[in-house]
XYZ file of C-alpha atoms in Angstrom:
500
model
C -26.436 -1.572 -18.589
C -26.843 -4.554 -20.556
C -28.426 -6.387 -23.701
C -27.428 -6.448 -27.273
C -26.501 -3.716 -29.735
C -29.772 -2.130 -30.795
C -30.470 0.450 -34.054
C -33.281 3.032 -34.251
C -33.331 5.667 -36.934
C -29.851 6.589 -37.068
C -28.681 5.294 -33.755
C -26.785 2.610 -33.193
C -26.609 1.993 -28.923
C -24.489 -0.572 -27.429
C -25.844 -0.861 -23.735
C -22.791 -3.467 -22.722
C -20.218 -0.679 -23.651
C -22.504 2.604 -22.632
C -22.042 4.468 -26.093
C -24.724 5.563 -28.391
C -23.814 6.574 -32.427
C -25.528 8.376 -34.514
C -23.696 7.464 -37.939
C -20.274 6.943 -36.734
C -20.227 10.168 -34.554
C -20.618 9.121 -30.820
C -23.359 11.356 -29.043
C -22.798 12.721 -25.221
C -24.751 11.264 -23.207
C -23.894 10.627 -19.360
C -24.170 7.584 -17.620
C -27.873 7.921 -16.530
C -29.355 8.281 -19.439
C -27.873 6.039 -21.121
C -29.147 3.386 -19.127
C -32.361 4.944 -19.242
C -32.429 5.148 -23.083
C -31.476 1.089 -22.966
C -34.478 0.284 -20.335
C -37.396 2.789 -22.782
C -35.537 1.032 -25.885
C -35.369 -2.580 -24.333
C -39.906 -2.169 -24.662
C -40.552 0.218 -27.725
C -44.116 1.060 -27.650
C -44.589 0.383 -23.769
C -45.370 2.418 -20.983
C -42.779 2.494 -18.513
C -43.558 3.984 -15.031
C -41.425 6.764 -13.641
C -40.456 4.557 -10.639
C -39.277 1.851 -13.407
C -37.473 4.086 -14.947
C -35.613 5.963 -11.450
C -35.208 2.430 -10.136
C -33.462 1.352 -13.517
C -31.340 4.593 -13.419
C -30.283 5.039 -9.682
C -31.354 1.712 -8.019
C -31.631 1.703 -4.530
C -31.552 5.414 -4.237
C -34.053 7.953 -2.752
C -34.239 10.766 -5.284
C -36.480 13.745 -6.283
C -38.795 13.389 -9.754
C -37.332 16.101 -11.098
C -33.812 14.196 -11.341
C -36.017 11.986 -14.129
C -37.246 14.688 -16.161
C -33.634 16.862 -16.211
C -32.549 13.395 -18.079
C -35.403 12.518 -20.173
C -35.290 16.451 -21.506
C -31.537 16.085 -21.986
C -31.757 12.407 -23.546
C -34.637 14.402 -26.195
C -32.060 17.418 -26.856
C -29.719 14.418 -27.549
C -31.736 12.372 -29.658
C -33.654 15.236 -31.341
C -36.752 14.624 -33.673
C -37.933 11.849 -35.834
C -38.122 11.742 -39.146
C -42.167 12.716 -39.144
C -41.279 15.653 -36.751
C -42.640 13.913 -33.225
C -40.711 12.978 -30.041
C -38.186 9.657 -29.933
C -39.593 9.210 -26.045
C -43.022 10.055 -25.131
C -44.827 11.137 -21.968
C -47.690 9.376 -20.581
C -49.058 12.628 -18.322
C -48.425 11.486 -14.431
C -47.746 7.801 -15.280
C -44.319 7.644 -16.810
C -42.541 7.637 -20.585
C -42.863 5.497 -24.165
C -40.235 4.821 -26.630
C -42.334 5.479 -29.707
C -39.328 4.070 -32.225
C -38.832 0.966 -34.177
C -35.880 -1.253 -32.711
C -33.660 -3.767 -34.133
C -30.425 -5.508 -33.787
C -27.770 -3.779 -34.804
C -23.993 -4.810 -35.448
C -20.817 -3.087 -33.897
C -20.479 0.053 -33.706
C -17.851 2.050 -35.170
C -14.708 3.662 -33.951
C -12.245 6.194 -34.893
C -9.696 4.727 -36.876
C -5.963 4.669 -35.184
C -4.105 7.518 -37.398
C -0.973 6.294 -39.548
C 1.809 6.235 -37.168
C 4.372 4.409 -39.402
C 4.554 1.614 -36.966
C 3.117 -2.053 -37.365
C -0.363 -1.817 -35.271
C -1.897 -4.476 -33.396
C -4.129 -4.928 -30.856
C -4.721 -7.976 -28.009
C -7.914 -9.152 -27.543
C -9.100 -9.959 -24.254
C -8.242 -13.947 -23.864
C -11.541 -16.367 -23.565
C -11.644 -17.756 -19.979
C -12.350 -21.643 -20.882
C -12.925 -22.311 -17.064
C -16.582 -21.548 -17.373
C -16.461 -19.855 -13.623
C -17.171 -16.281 -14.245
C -15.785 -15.946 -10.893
C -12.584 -16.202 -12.795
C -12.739 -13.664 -15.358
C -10.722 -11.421 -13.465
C -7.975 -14.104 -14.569
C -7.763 -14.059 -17.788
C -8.766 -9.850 -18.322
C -5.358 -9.608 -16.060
C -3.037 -11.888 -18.078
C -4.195 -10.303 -21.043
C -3.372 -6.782 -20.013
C -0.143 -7.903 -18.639
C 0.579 -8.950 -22.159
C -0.464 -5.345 -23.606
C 1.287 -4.213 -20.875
C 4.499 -6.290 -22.302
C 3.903 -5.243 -26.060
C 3.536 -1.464 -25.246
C 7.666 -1.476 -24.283
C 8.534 -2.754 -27.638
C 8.970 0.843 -29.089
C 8.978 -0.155 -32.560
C 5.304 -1.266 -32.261
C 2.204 0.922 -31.627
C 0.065 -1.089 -29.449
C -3.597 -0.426 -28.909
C -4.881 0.122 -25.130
C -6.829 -2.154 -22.525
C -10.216 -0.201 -23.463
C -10.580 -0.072 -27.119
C -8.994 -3.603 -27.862
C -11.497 -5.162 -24.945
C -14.702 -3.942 -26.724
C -14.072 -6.553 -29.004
C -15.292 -9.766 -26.381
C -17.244 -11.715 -28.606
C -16.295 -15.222 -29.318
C -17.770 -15.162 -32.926
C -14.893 -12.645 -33.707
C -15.267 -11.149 -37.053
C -11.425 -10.182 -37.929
C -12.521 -8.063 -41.015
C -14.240 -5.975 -38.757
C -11.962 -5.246 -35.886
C -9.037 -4.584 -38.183
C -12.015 -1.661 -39.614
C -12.873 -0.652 -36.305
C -9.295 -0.282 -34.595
C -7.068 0.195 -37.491
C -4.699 -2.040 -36.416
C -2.824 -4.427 -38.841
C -2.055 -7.313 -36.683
C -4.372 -9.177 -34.019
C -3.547 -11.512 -30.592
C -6.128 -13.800 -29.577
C -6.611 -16.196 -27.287
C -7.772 -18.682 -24.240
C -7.086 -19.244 -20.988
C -7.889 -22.478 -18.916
C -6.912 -22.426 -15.165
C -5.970 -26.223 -13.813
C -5.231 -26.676 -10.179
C -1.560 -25.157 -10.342
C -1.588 -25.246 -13.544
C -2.645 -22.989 -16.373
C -2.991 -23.370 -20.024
C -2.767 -20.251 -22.577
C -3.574 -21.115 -26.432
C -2.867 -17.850 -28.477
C -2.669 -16.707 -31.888
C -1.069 -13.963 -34.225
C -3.576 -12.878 -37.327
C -2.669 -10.807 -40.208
C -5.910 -9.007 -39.227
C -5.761 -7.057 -43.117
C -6.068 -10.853 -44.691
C -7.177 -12.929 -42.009
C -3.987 -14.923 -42.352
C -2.802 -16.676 -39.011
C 0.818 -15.794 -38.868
C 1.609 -17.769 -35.262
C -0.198 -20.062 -32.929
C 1.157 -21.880 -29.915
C -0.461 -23.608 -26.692
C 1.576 -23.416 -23.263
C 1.348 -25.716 -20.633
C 2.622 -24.231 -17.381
C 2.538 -24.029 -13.768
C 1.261 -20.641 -12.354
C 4.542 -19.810 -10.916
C 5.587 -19.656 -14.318
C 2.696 -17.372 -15.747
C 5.528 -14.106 -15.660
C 8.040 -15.254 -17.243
C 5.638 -16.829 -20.007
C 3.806 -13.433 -20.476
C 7.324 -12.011 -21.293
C 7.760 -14.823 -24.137
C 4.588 -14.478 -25.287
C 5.185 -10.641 -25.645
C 9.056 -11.440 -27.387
C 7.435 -14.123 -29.908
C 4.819 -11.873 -30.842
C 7.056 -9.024 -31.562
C 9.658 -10.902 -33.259
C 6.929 -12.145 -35.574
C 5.770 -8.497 -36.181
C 9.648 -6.591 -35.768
C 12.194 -9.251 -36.325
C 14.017 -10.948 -33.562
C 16.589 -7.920 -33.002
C 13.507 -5.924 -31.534
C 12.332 -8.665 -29.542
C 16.022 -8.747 -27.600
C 16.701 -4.985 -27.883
C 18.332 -4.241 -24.201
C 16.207 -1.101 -24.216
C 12.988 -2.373 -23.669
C 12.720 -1.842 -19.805
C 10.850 -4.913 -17.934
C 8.171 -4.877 -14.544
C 10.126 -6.591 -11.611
C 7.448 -9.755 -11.290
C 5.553 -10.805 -8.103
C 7.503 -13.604 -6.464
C 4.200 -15.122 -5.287
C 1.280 -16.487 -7.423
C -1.309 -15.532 -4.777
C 0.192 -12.150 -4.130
C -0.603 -11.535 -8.440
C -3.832 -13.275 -8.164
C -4.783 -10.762 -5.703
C -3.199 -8.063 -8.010
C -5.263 -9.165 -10.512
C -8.465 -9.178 -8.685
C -8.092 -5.464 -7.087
C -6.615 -4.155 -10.771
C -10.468 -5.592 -11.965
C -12.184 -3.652 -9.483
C -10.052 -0.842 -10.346
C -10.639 -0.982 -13.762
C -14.691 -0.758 -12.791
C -13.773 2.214 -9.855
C -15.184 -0.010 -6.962
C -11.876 1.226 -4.795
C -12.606 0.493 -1.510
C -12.443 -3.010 -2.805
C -9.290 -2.781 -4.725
C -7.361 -1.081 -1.981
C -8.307 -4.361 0.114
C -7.037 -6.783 -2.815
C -3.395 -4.349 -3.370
C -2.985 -4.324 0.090
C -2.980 -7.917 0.464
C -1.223 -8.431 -2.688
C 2.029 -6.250 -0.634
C 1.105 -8.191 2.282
C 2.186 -11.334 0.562
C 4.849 -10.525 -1.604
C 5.801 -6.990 -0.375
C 8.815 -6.931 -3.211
C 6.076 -6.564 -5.904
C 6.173 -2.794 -6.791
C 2.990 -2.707 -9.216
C 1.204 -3.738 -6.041
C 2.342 -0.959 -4.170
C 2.031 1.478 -6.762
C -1.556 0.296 -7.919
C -2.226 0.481 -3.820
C -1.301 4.222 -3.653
C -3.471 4.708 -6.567
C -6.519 3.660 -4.240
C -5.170 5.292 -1.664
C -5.477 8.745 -3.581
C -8.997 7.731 -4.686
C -10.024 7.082 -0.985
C -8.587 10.467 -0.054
C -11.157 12.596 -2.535
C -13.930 11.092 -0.138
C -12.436 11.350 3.221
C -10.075 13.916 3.097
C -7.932 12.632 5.863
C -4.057 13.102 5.436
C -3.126 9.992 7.109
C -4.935 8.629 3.901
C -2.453 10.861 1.652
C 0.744 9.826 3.987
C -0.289 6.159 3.604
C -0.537 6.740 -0.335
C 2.894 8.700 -0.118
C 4.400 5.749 1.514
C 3.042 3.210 -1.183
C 4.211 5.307 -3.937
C 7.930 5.812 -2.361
C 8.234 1.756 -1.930
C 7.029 1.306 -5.559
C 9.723 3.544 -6.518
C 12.061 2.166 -4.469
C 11.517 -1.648 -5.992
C 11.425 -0.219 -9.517
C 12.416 3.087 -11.010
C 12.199 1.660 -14.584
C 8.496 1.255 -14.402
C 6.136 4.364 -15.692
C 3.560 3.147 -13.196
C 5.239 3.441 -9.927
C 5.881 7.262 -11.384
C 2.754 7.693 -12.361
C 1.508 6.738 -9.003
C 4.126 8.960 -7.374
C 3.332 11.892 -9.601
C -0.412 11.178 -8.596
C 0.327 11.001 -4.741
C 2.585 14.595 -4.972
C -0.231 16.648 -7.128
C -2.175 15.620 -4.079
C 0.140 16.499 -1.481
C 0.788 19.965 -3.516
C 4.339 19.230 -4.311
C 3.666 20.110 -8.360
C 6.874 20.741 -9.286
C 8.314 17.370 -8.186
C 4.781 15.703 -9.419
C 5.379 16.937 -12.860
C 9.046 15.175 -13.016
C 7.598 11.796 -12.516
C 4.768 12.481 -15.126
C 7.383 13.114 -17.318
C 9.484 10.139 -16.675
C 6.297 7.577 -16.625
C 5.594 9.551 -20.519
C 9.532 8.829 -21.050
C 8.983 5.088 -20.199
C 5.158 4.421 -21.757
C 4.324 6.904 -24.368
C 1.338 5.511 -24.858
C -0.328 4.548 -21.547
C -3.531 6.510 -21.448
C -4.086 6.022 -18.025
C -0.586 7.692 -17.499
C -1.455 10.785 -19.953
C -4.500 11.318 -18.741
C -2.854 11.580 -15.243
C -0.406 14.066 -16.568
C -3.608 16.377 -17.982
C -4.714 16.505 -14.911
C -1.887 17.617 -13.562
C -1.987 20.565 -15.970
C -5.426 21.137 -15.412
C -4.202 21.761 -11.558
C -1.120 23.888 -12.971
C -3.287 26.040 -15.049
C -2.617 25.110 -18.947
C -5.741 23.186 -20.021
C -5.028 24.031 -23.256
C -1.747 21.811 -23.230
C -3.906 18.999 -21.442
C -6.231 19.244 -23.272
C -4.116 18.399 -26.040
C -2.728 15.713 -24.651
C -6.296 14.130 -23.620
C -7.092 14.431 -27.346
C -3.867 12.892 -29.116
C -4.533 10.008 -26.044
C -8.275 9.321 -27.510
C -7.047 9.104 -31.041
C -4.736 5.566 -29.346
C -7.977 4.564 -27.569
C -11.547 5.611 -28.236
C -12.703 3.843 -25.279
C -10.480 5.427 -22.190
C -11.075 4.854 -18.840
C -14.381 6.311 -17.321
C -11.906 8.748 -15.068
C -10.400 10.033 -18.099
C -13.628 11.778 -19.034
C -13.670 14.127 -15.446
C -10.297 15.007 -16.428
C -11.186 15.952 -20.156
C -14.403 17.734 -18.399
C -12.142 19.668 -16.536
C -9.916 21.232 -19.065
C -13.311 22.217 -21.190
C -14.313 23.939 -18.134
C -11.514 25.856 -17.279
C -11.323 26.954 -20.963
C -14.810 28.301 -20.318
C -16.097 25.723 -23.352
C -18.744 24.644 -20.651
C -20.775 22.716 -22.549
C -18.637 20.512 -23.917
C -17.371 19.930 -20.194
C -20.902 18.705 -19.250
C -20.926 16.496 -21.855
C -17.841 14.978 -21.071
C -18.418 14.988 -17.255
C -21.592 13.084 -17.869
C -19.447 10.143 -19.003
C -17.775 10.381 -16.214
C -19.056 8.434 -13.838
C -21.805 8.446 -10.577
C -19.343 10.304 -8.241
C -20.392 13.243 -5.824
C -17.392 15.135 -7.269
C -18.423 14.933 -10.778
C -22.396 15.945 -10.256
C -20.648 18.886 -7.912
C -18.666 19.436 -11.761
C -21.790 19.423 -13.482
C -23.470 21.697 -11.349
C -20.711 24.501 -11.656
C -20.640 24.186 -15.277
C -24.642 24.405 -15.174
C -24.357 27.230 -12.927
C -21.770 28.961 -15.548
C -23.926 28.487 -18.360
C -27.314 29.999 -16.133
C -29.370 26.740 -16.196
C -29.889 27.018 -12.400
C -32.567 24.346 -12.782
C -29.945 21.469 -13.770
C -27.382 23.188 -11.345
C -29.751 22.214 -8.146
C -30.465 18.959 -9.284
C -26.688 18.463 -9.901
C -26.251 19.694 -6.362
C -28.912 17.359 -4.771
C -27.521 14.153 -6.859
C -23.849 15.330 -5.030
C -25.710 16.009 -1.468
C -27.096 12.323 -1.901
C -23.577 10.551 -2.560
C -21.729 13.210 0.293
C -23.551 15.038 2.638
C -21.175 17.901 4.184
C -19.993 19.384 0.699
C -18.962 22.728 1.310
C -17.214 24.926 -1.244
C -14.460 25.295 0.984
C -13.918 21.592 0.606
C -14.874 21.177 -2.821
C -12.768 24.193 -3.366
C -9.741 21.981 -1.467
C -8.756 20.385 -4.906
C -4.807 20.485 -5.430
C -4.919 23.789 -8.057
C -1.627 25.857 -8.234
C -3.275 27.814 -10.362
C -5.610 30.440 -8.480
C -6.947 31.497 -11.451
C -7.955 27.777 -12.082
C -9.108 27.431 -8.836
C -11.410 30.359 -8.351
C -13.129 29.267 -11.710
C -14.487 26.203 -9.946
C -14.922 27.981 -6.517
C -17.051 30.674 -8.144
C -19.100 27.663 -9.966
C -19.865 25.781 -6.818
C -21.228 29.182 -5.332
C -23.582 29.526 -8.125
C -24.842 26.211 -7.973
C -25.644 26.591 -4.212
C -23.169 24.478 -2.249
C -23.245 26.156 0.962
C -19.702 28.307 2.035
């Protein structure tokens, strides 16, 4: 989805970001419509045809009519009534739809304020690639997380995630209003300018509550020295913030660094496609990544990650074994890092090994409190162990850090909802979830517990389309220890009408 931040009525929609407001409460709304909401609201007053509209929303895919109409009557339910009592989106009988609002630009959109944590706050913004080859955006998005990713193990400072903080990539930054919209007290900013072998990093430290700039300093470096320079960046940044006795505490655990600029670059590039869920791709880019510097554990780690992902669509075990294998060399380079138990805990829910799973969620919690990518890991693991409730929780307390988690994180939220029975709130989260078979085979047992068999087929033809021998046997295959858990789903896929 893209195009600018748009207002009708009392909606604010940010098609870049996928979110839609109404005030500052954000309103459910999956994937799909969303991006058909942008394409009605991108021509208010025109006709668009339904095959404008189902090529907008599922491009290059064959689908049924009624797909378009289960989203348009869900998008209306969202959206509700006008102010004179009449319909936000019109039909045009057997031609198409018509946004009948008024549209304007809008500015940002609001977020949930970070709760008072009685730390100093700040927040990194993601770093302006100056190379003008978008090619290379993956370059500076990396360095810029690996600099969160350095902040986050100064435990004196509460440092806001990847997500939230990289809403906020306009160049025209407006410091007044990200210090509103992330509650944070302090700002990072920056550029990055890739030379041949070498690499220049200009970056800044902002009082973000006066606009002040505390700190600013330009690096001139070859790549080979772009880890140890993301450490001093991290250390001046939190001495500046913390004092210089935080900045050298010997308890802040560090990542072991690639030895190899190409093996990171490739790091880089698969953690990007990661990030976006394209994993075939980023298992390629990790793999090569340990195929050049096979000492680099957040390569191996990040590669069993993939691994595991590749493994929900073809259940093969050799996939699992490879993952296991990724996951024990990660460990084996670096048992201080929360990732490489993350991925290990990850790799052993899989592999049905809970009990062991569960004590390397707890160390990756030990070592990164607030990773969200690592909680919501952990939830799921509860969800699989039967206490939703306590996942749940932790999903929650995780959001409150960063409003905008990782699309992933919403299936896992989905699934504690449903297996409280709350179903739904679990279709609304599942329908931020993603374009997965696994999460329309979600929707359509949560459809099929709350009796809309209509929405349950089309749930089960949108999985058919993306997987075509779903079974509930091997929908059913998920890791649960819980049977109780597990027959919830199983007795949801029946329902919906995924054959035995």
């Amino acid at each position: 989805m893209q195009g600018s931040r748009i207002a009708f009525g009392p909606f604010v929609l940010d098609p870049d970001i996928g979110t839609l407001l109404k005030g500052q409460v954000p309103i459910t709304i999956g994937h799909r419509g969303l991006t058909l909401l942008a394409a009605l609201t991108a021509r208010p007053g025109e006709i668009l045809t339904k095959a404008e509209l189902m090529d907008a929303a599922w491009p290059g895919t064959a689908i049924e009519e009624g797909n378009l109409t289960v989203q348009i009557a869900t998008l209306r339910k969202a959206l509700g009534q006008t102010d004179n009592g009449g319909e936000w989106i019109a039909t045009v009988p057997r031609v198409g739809y018509r946004f009948t609002g008024t549209v304007e630009p809008a500015a940002s959109a609001s977020f949930r304020e970070i709760p008072p944590s009685g730390k100093p706050s700040i927040a990194v913004l993601p770093f302006v690639n100056l190379g003008g080859d978008r090619d290379q955006q993956y370059l500076s998005d990396g360095i810029t997380e690996d600099i969160i990713t350095e902040l986050a193990r100064f435990r004196s400072l509460l440092v806001i995630a990847r997500n939230s903080s990289f809403q906020f990539r306009n160049p025209t930054l407006d410091v007044a209003e990200a210090h509103r919209k992330l509650g944070v007290r302090y700002l990072v900013e920056g550029s990055i300018r890739k030379l041949g072998d070498r690499i220049r990093i200009t970056t800044q430290l902002i009082d973000a509550a006066t606009g002040t700039h505390l700190w600013a300093q330009r690096y001139d470096r070859a790549l080979n020295d772009i880890f140890a320079l993301q450490d001093e960046v991290a250390a001046l940044i939190a001495s500046m913030v913390e004092g210089q006795a935080e900045a050298d505490s010997a308890s802040r655990s560090r990542r072991k660094r690639p030895a190899d600029w190409d093996a990171y670059d490739y790091y880089l590039q698969g953690r990007a496609h990661f990030h976006r869920y394209e994993l075939d791709k980023s298992e390629r880019l990790f793999a090569r990544c340990v195929e050049l510097d096979s000492t680099f554990a957040q390569g191996h780690a990040f590669l069993a990650q993939a691994l595991v992902g590749r493994f929900w669509y073809d259940n093969d075990p050799l996939t699992l074994q490879k993952a296991l294998n990724s996951a024990h060399t990660a460990l084996a380079l670096d048992r201080s890092d929360g990732v490489c138990h993350q991925s290990m805990g990850l790799v052993l829910t899989h592999m049905r090994q809970h009990g062991d799973a569960g004590l390397h969620f707890e160390q990756a919690r030990s070592l990164n409190p607030l990773d969200v990518n690592i909680a919501g890991d952990y939830a799921s693991w509860l969800n699989y162990g039967g206490r939703a409730e306590t996942a749940l929780n932790v999903l929650e307390t995780a959001l409150l850090r960063d409003p905008l988690p990782p699309i992933w994180f919403w299936e896992v939220k989905g699934s504690s909802l449903f297996l409280l029975g709350r179903y739904s709130e679990a279709v609304g989260s599942y329908q931020k979830a993603g374009d997965h078979f696994f999460i329309h085979a979600f929707l359509a047992a949560s459809y099929a517990h709350l009796g809309e068999t209509e929405k349950a087929r089309a749930e089960v033809e949108e999985a058919f389309t993306r997987k075509h021998d779903l079974t509930v046997r091997l929908i059913s295959g998920l890791p649960f220890a819980d049977q109780t858990a597990l027959e919830l789903f199983a007795s949801g896929f029946a329902k919906a009408g995924f054959p035995v």
